[in-house]
XYZ file of C-alpha atoms in Angstrom:
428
model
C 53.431 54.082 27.095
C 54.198 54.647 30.542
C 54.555 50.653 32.590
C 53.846 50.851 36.226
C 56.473 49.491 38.690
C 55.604 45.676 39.675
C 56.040 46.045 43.209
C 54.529 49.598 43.661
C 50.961 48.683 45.500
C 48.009 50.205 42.924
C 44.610 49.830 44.441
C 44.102 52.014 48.168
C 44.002 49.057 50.050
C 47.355 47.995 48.939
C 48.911 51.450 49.937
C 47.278 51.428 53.204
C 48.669 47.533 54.063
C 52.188 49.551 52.534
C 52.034 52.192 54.681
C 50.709 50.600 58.300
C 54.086 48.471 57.575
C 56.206 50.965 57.135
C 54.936 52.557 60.398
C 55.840 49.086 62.038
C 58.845 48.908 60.992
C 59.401 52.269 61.726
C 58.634 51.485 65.454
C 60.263 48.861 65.751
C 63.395 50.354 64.565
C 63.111 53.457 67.293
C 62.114 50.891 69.924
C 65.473 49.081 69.253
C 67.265 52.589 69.246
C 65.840 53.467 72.497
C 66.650 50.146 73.975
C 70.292 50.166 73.007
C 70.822 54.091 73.832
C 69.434 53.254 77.760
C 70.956 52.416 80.375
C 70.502 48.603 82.130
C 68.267 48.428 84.808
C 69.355 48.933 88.310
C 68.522 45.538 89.250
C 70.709 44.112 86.399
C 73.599 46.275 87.503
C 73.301 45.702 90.715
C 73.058 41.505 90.202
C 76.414 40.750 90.218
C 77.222 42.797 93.419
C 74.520 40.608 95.311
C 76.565 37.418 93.948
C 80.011 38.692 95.138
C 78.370 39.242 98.507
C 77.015 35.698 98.393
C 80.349 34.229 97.527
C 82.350 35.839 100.041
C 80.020 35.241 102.944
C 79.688 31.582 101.383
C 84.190 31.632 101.700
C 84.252 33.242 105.053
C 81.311 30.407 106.561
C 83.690 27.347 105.522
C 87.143 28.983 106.091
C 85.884 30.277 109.165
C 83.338 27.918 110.526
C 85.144 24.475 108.803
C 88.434 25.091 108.907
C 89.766 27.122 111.599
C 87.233 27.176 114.243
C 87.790 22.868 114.199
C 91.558 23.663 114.659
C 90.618 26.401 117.494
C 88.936 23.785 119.522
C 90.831 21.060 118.516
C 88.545 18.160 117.152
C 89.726 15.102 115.639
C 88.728 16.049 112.763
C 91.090 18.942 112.051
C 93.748 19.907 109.698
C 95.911 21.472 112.439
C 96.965 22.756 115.611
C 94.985 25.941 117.928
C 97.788 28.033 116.839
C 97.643 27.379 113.546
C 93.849 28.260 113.489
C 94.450 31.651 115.441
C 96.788 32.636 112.943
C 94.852 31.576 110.146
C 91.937 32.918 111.196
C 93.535 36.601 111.826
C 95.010 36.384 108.730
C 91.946 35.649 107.055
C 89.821 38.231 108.828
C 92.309 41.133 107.834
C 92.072 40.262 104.351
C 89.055 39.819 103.908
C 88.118 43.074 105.708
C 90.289 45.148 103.619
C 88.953 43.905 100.834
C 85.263 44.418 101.700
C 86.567 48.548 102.656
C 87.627 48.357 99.235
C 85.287 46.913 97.550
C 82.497 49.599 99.175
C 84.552 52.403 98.183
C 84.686 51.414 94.724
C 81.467 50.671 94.550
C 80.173 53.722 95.789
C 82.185 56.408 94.325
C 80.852 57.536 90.969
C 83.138 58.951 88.223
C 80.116 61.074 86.627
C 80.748 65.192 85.206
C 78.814 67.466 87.300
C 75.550 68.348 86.889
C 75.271 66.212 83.573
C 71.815 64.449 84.764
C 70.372 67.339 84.122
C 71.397 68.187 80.940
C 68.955 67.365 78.159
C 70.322 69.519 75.096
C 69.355 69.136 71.869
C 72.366 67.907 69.617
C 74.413 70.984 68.030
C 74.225 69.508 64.873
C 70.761 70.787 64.329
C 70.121 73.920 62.489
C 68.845 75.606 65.215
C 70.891 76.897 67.923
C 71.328 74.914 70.727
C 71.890 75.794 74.488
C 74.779 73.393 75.349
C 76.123 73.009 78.949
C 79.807 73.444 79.004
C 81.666 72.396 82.724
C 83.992 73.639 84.451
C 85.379 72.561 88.174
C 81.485 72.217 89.223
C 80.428 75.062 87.854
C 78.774 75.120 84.502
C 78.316 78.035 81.122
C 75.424 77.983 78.785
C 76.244 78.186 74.798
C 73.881 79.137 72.592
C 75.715 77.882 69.375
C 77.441 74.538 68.448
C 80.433 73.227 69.816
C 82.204 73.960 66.548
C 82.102 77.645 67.284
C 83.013 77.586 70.931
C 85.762 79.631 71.832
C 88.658 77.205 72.422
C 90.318 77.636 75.435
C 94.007 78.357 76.321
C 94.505 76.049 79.551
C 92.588 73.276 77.497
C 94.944 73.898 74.578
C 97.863 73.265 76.801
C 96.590 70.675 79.550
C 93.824 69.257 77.784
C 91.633 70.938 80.136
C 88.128 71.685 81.327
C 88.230 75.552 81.716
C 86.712 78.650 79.802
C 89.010 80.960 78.686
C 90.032 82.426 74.832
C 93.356 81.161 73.272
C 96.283 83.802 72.450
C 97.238 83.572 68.611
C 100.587 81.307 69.169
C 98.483 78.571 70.632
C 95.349 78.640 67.760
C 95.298 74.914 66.083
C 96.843 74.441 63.332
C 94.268 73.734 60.249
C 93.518 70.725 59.033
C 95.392 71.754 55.363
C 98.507 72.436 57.349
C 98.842 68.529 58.370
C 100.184 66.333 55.621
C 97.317 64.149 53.936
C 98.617 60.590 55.090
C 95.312 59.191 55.386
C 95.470 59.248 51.731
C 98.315 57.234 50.681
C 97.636 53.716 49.738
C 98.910 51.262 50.372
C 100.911 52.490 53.790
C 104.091 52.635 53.472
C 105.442 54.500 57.372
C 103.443 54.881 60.818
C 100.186 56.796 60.443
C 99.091 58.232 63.484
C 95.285 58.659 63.622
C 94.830 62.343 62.496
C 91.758 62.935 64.284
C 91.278 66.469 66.250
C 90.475 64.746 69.479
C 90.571 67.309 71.286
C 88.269 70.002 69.601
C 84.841 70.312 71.336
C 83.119 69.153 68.298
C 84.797 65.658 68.812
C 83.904 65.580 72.403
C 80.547 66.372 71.954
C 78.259 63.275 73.547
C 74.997 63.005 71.849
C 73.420 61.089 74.208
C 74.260 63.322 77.689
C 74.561 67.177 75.818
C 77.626 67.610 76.884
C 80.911 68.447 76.203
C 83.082 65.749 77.607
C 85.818 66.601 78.953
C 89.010 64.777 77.831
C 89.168 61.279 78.335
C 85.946 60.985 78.813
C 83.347 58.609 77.001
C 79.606 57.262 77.533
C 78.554 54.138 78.788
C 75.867 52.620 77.521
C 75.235 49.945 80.555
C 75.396 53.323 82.793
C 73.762 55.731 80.882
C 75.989 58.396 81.422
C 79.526 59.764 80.460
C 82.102 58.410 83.240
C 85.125 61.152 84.031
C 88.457 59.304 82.489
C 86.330 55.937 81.711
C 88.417 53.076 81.914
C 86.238 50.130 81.848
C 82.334 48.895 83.027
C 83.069 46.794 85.848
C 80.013 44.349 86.393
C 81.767 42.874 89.461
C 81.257 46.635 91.131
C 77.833 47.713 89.052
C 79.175 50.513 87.631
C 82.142 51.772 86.131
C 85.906 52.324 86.899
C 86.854 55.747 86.502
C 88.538 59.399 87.172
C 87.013 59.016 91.019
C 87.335 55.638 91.967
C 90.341 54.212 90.054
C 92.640 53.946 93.115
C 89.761 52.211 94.873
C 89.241 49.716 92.059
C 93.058 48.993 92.625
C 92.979 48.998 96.204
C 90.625 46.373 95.718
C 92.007 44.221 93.186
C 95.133 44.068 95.022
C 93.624 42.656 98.653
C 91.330 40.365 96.783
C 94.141 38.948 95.122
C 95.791 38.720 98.482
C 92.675 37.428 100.192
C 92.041 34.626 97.087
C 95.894 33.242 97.253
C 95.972 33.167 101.016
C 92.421 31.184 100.649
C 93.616 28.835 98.234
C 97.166 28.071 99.345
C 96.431 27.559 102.934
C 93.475 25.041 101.893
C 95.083 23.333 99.328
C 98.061 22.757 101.851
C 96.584 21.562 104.852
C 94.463 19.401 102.909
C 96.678 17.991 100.624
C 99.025 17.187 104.087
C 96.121 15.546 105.582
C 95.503 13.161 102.639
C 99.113 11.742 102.325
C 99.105 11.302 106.325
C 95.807 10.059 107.123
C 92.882 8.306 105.780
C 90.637 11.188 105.667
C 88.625 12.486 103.035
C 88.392 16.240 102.119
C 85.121 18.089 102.886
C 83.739 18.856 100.008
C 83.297 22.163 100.778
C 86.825 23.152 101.042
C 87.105 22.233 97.384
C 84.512 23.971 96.419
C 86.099 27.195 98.301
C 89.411 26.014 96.777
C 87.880 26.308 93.070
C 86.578 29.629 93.665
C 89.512 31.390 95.720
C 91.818 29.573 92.578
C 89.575 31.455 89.971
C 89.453 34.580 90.979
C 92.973 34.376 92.139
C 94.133 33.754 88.271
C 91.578 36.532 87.647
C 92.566 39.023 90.355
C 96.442 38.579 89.913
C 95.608 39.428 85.782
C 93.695 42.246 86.714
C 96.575 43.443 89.026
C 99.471 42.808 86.463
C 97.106 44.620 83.749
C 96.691 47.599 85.400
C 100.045 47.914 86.809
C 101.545 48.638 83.234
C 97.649 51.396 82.590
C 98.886 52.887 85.284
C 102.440 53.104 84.630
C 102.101 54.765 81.182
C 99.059 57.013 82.256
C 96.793 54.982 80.217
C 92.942 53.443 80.518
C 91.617 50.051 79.183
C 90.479 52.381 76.311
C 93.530 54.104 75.360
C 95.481 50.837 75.673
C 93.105 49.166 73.202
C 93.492 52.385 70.906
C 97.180 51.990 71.215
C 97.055 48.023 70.911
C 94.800 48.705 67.413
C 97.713 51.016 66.074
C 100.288 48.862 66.696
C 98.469 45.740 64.885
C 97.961 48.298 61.839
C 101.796 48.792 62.073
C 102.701 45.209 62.144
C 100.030 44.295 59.081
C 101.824 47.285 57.485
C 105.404 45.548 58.328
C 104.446 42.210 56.545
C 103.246 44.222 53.588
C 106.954 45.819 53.095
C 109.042 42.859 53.928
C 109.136 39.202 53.929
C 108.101 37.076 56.328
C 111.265 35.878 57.878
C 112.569 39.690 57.075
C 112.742 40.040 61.142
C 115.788 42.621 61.100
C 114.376 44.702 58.338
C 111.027 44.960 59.911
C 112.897 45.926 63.404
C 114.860 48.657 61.498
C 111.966 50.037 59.601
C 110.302 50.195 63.207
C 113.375 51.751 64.448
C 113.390 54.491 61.523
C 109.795 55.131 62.850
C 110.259 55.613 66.326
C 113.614 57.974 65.547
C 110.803 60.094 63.362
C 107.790 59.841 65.704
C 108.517 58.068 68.972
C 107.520 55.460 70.347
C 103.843 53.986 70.420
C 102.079 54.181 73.669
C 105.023 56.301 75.034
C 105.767 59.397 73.636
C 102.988 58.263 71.109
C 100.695 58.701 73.931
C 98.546 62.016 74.732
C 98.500 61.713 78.434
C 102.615 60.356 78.439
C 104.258 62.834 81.029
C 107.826 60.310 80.864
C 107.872 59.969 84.881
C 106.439 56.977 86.058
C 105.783 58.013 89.386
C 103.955 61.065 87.951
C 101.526 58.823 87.153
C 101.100 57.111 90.058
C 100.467 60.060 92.201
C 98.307 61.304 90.082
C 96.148 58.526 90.664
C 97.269 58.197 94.077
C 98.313 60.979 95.661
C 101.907 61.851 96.726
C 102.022 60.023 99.960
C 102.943 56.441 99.263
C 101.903 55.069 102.467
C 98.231 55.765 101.598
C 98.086 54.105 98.259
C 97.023 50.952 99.043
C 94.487 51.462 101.720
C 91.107 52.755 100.511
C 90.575 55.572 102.785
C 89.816 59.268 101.360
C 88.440 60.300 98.174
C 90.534 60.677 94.597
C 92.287 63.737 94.092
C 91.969 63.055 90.393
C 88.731 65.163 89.227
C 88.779 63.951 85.655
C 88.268 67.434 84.322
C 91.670 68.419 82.651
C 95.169 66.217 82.873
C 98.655 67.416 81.226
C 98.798 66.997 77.646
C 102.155 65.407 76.289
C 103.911 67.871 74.344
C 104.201 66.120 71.630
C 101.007 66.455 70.604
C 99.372 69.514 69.186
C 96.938 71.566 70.757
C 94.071 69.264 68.804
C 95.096 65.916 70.176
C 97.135 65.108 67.539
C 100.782 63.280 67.035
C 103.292 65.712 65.929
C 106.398 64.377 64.506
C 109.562 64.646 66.145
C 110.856 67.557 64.009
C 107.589 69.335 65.751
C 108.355 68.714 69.313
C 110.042 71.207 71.549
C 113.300 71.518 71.153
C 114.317 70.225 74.120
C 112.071 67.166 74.085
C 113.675 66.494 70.384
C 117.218 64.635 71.484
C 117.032 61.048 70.943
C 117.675 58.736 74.478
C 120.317 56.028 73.882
């Protein structure tokens, strides 16, 4: 005797009511799919640019207008002499004008891969064959057949570039058998480099924008579009920080911090000399202007420190947070072999590591060329003079950068057995 299911509905009407709420929730599940996959309206990216401009026009009417123009024409009521407002005042004005250049140029310049608004590929994961848009230095190649079949390409192989051309047999990647299965072992017991292929088109494939992306690349979500060497969405600018305008966010960061300490030192010291001098009391508005320059100073001189070290190792916010998440694995991995006052044990078990793979976010890292200034140019350009003034446009393309050596042709971590000989000698 066959019992039907107690939940299964039985009469029409009951299959009908089933099946008009599986179509709702059906909806509503592609609604909230389409809501998270598109990019924030330009009003809401745009919001926070319209504050900064409030703020700063707010700071420049009470530094300006109550602070030095008083001392200019020498009211009672001032906090010093007309010298002492003239200088203030230039002071201010430079600052704050070289911080508004920056803060247009990096709000302006886009970090997007050519042509990729147009693209609207299927995914090559279908069963059909798709037509996907591969770049190249502004000029784009239509394939007809997923990125897993692409041929790879010999300058990408070596620079982790952009480019179309066929690899030569010595430079084919190595197959996933020939890399030892460390993903397997359990419970770790040495580093474990992520063995993920970066760097094969199938990995860089973005769903969303039908692209292959070239390295270093990834989508935002805010934006709606892959960003060229993303480093971060900046809501301060409305958009993001990337290949193009990276220098520029700097450039700015570093005169708003300038702008924001010269603010707030120069008002909190003339008005904390006028309180233990005279009876006065503060205008209000100077502490307001003092609250706000002291904020974004602590914030601006962060943001400058932060990207000082990015920059020096030739990483993004992104890689660092990659590299941060690897060496938190290591250290859980650490208490798991030794005690936890073992300090010297877990410093030579690091110290075995680094002798077999390097060190982590150094030679651990893809875009690593060991030359510090390397990496500044190649944000900035070569001539020094220019790199804090936001004048010109990025030499950086965000299409292909160096690849570190040390890694294979698939973006992975080669021991230190693997390296190039020369690379292979231990620094004291």
């Amino acid at each position: 005797m066959v019992h039907a299911t107690p939940n299964a509905p039985t009469s029409p009407g009951e299959q009908r009511k089933s099946r008009r709420l599986s179509a709702v929730i059906s909806d509503a599940a592609r609604k909230h799919r389409d809501a998270r996959n598109s990019p924030q309206p330009w009003f809401v990216l745009k919001l926070t640019v319209a504050i900064s401009a409030a703020i700063i026009a707010y700071t420049a009417y009470v530094y300006i207008g109550r602070l030095c123009i008083p001392m200019i024409k020498r009211k009672s009521s001032s906090l010093g002499s007309r010298t002492m407002g003239i200088v203030f005042l230039v002071v201010f004005v430079v600052l704050g004008m070289m911080m508004i250049w920056a803060y247009i140029k990096d709000s302006s310049t886009r970090s997007i891969p050519p042509s990729s608004s147009s693209l609207t590929s299927p995914s090559p994961l279908s069963s059909q064959p798709t037509r996907t848009r591969h770049l190249s230095r502004g000029s784009s190649t239509l394939h007809s057949q997923p990125p897993s079949t692409l041929p790879s390409t010999e300058n990408s192989a070596r620079t982790g570039s952009y480019a179309n051309s066929r690899l030569p047999q010595s430079e084919k990647p190595r197959e996933d058998s020939q890399r030892p299965q460390r993903d397997q072992e359990t419970p770790a017991q040495g580093r474990e480099p992520p063995s993920l292929p970066s760097l094969r088109e199938e990995n860089r494939y973005c769903r969303r924008c039908a692209i292959i992306k070239p390295p270093r690349t990834h989508h935002c979500r805010a934006c709606g579009t892959c960003v060229l060497k993303y480093d971060h969405h900046c809501p301060w600018i409305g958009q993001c920080v990337g290949a193009q305008n990276q220098k520029f966010f700097f450039v700015f960061v570093v005169w708003a911090m300038f702008f924001c300490l010269w603010t707030f030192s120069t008002l909190v010291g003339l008005n904390a000399r006028a309180a233990s001098h005279t009876d006065t009391t503060t205008d209000p508005e100077h502490i307001v202007v003092i609250v706000l320059s002291g904020l974004f100073a602590v914030f601006t001189s962060a943001m400058f420190m932060s990207h000082i070290v990015l920059i020096s190792t030739n990483q993004t916010t992104v890689e660092h947070v990659a590299v941060r998440a690897m060496k938190d694995r290591e250290n859980e991995t650490l208490n798991n072999m030794h005690s936890f006052w073992g300090c010297l044990e877990k410093r030579r078990t690091r110290q075995t590591w680094d002798a077999e793979w390097g060190r982590i976010g150094h030679e651990g890292n893809m875009w690593w060329l060991g030359d510090v200034r390397a990496h500044w140019e190649q944000v900035f350009g070569p001539r020094t003079w220019t790199w804090l003034l936001p004048i010109g446009s990025s030499k950086d393309l965000g299409l292909e950068y160096p690849r570190n050596p040390r890694f294979d042709v698939d973006g992975r971590w080669m021991p230190r057995k693997e390296w190039p000989a020369e690379l292979q000698v231990m620094r004291s």
